[in-house]
Short mmCIF file of C-alpha atoms in Angstrom, two decimals:
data_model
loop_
_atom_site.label_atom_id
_atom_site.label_comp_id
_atom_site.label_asym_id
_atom_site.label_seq_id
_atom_site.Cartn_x
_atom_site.Cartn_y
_atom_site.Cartn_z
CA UNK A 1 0.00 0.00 0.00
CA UNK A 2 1.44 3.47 -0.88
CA UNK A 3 1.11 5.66 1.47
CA UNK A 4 0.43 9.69 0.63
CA UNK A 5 0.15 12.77 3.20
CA UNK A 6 0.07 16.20 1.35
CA UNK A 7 0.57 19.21 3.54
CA UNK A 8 0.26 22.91 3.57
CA UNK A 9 0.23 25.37 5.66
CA UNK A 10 -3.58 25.56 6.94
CA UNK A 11 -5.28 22.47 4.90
CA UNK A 12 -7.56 24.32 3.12
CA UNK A 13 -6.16 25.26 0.01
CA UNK A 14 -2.95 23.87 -2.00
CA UNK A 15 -2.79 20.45 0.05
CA UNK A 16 -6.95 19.68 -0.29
CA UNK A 17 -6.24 20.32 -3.65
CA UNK A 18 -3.47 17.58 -4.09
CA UNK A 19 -5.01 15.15 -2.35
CA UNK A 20 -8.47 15.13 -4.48
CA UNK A 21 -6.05 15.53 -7.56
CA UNK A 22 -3.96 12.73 -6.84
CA UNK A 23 -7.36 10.76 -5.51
CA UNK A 24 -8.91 10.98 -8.70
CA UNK A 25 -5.76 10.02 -11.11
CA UNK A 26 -5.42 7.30 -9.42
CA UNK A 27 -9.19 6.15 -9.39
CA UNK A 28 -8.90 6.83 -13.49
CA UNK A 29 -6.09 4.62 -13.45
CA UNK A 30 -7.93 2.20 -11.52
CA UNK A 31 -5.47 1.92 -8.35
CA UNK A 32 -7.39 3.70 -5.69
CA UNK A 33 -6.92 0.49 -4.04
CA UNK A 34 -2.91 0.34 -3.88
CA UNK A 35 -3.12 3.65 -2.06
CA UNK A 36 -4.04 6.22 0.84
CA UNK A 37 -4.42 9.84 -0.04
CA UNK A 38 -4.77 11.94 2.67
CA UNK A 39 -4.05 16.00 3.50
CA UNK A 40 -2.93 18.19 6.51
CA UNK A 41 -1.85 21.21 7.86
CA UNK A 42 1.28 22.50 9.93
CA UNK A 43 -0.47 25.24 11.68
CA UNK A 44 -4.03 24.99 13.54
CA UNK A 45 -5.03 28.12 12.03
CA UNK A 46 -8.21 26.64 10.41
CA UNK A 47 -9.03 24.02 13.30
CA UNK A 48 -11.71 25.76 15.67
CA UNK A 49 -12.84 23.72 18.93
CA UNK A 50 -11.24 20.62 17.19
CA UNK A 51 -13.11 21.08 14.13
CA UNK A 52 -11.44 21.62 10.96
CA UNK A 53 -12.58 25.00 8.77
CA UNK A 54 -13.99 23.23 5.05
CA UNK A 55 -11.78 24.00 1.83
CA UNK A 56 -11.80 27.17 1.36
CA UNK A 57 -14.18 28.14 -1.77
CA UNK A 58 -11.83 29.31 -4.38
CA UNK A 59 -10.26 25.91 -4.08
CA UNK A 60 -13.18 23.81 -4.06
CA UNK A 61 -14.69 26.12 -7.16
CA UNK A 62 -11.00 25.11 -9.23
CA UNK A 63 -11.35 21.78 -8.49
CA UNK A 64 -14.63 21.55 -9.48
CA UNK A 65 -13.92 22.96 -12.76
CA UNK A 66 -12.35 19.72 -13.46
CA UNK A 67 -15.15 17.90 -12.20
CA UNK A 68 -13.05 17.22 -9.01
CA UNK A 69 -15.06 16.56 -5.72
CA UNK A 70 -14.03 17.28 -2.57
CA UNK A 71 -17.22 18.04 -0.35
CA UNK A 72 -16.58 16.72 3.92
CA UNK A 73 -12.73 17.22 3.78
CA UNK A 74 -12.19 19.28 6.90
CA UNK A 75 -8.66 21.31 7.57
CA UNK A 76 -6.57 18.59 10.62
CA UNK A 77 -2.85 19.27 11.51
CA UNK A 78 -0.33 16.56 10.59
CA UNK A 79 0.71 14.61 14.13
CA UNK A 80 4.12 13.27 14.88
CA UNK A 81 2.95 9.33 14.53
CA UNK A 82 2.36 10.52 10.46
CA UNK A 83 6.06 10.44 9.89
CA UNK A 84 5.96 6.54 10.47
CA UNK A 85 2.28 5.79 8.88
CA UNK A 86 2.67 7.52 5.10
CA UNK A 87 5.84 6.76 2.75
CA UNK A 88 5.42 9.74 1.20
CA UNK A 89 4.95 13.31 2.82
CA UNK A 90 4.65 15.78 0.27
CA UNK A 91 4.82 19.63 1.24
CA UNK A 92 3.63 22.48 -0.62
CA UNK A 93 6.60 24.68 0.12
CA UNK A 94 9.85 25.20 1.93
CA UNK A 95 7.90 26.65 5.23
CA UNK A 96 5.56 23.75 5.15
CA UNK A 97 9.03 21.30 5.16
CA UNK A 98 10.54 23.03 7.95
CA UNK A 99 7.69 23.06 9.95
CA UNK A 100 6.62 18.94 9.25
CA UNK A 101 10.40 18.46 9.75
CA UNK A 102 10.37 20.39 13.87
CA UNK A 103 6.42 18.43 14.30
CA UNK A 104 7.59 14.94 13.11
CA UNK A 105 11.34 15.56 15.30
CA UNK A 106 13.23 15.09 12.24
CA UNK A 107 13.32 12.96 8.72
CA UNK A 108 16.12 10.52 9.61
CA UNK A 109 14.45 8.59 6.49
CA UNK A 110 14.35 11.14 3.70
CA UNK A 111 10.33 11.10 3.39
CA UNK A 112 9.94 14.84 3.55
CA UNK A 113 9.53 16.53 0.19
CA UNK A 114 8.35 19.65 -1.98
CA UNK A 115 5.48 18.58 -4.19
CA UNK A 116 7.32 20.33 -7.32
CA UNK A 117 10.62 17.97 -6.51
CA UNK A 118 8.64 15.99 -8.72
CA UNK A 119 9.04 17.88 -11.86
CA UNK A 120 11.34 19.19 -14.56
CA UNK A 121 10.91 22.72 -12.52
CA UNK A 122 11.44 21.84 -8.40
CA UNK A 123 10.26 24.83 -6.34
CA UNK A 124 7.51 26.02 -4.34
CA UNK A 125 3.65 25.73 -4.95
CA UNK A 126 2.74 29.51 -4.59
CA UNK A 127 -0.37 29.73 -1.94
CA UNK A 128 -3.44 30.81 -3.47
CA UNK A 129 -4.75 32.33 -0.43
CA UNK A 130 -2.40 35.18 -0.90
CA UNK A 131 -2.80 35.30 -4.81
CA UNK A 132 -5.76 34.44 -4.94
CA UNK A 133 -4.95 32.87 -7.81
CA UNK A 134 -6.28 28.85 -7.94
CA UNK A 135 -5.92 28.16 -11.44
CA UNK A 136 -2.06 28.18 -10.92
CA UNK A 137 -1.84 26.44 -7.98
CA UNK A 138 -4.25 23.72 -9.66
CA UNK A 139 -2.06 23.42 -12.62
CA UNK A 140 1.36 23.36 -10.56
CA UNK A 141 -0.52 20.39 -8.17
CA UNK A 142 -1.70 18.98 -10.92
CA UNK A 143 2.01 18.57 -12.72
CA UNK A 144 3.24 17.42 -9.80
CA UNK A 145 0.81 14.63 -8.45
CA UNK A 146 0.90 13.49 -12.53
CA UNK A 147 5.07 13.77 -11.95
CA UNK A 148 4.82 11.89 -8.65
CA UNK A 149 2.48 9.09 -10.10
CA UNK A 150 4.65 8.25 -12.65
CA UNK A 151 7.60 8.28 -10.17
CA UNK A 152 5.80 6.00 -7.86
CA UNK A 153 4.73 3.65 -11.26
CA UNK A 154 8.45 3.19 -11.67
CA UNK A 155 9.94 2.79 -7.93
CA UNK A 156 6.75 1.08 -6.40
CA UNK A 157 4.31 -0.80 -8.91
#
């Protein structure tokens, strides 16, 4: 079973998006059952009275678009015990790394990565909450969950 956490900064944006991206490539290539696809966030900033805020609309209108679903996900902060449950933990950018790095105490095994690492063009996803621009973000997720499928179809299948 492969193993994916996506995480961003508040979990209602850029790492939503991946993981409903990523959810449905893999249903179209019929192997939703080789993996879990989940998302989280470094800060609690959207977590009120233990309840995760939903994603936030300009998200869920861009994935929708692309007749991507993502109704019930609710923003949750990543936990230390991740680090040993997912093989892969996929940031958004380099603040989202350095803060999973300090939560999880470390990454003596190399899991921790930037979701453009992926591609021919490594950097960071740029948040759409300060753009407000979810068209780029979708495209750059997008690239990069395609990138990381066919990574995994080559080190994992």
């Amino acid at each position: 079973m492969i193993k994916i956490l996506f995480i961003c900064h508040g979990n209602i944006c850029r790492s939503p998006m991946a993981e409903f991206i990523m959810k449905d490539m893999v249903r179209k290539c019929g192997r939703e059952n080789k993996f879990v696809i989940v998302s989280r966030a470094t800060s609690t900033e959207e977590i009120w009275n233990g309840v995760g805020n939903p994603v936030y609309p300009g998200a869920k209108r861009e994935l929708a678009k692309h007749g991507i679903n993502c109704d019930g996900k609710r923003a949750c902060q990543i936990r230390r015990s991740d680090y040993s449950e997912y093989n892969h933990l996929i940031c958004m950018d380099d603040n989202n790394v350095r803060n999973s790095i300090r939560i999880f105490g470390g990454d003596p095994e190399g899991k921790v990565c930037k979701m453009l690492d992926f591609t021919s063009r490594p950097g960071n996803v740029s948040d759409p909450w300060y753009t407000d621009d979810f068209e780029t973000a979708y495209n750059d997720i997008f690239e990069g969950c395609r990138c990381l499928l066919d990574h995994l179809a080559f080190d994992e299948f």
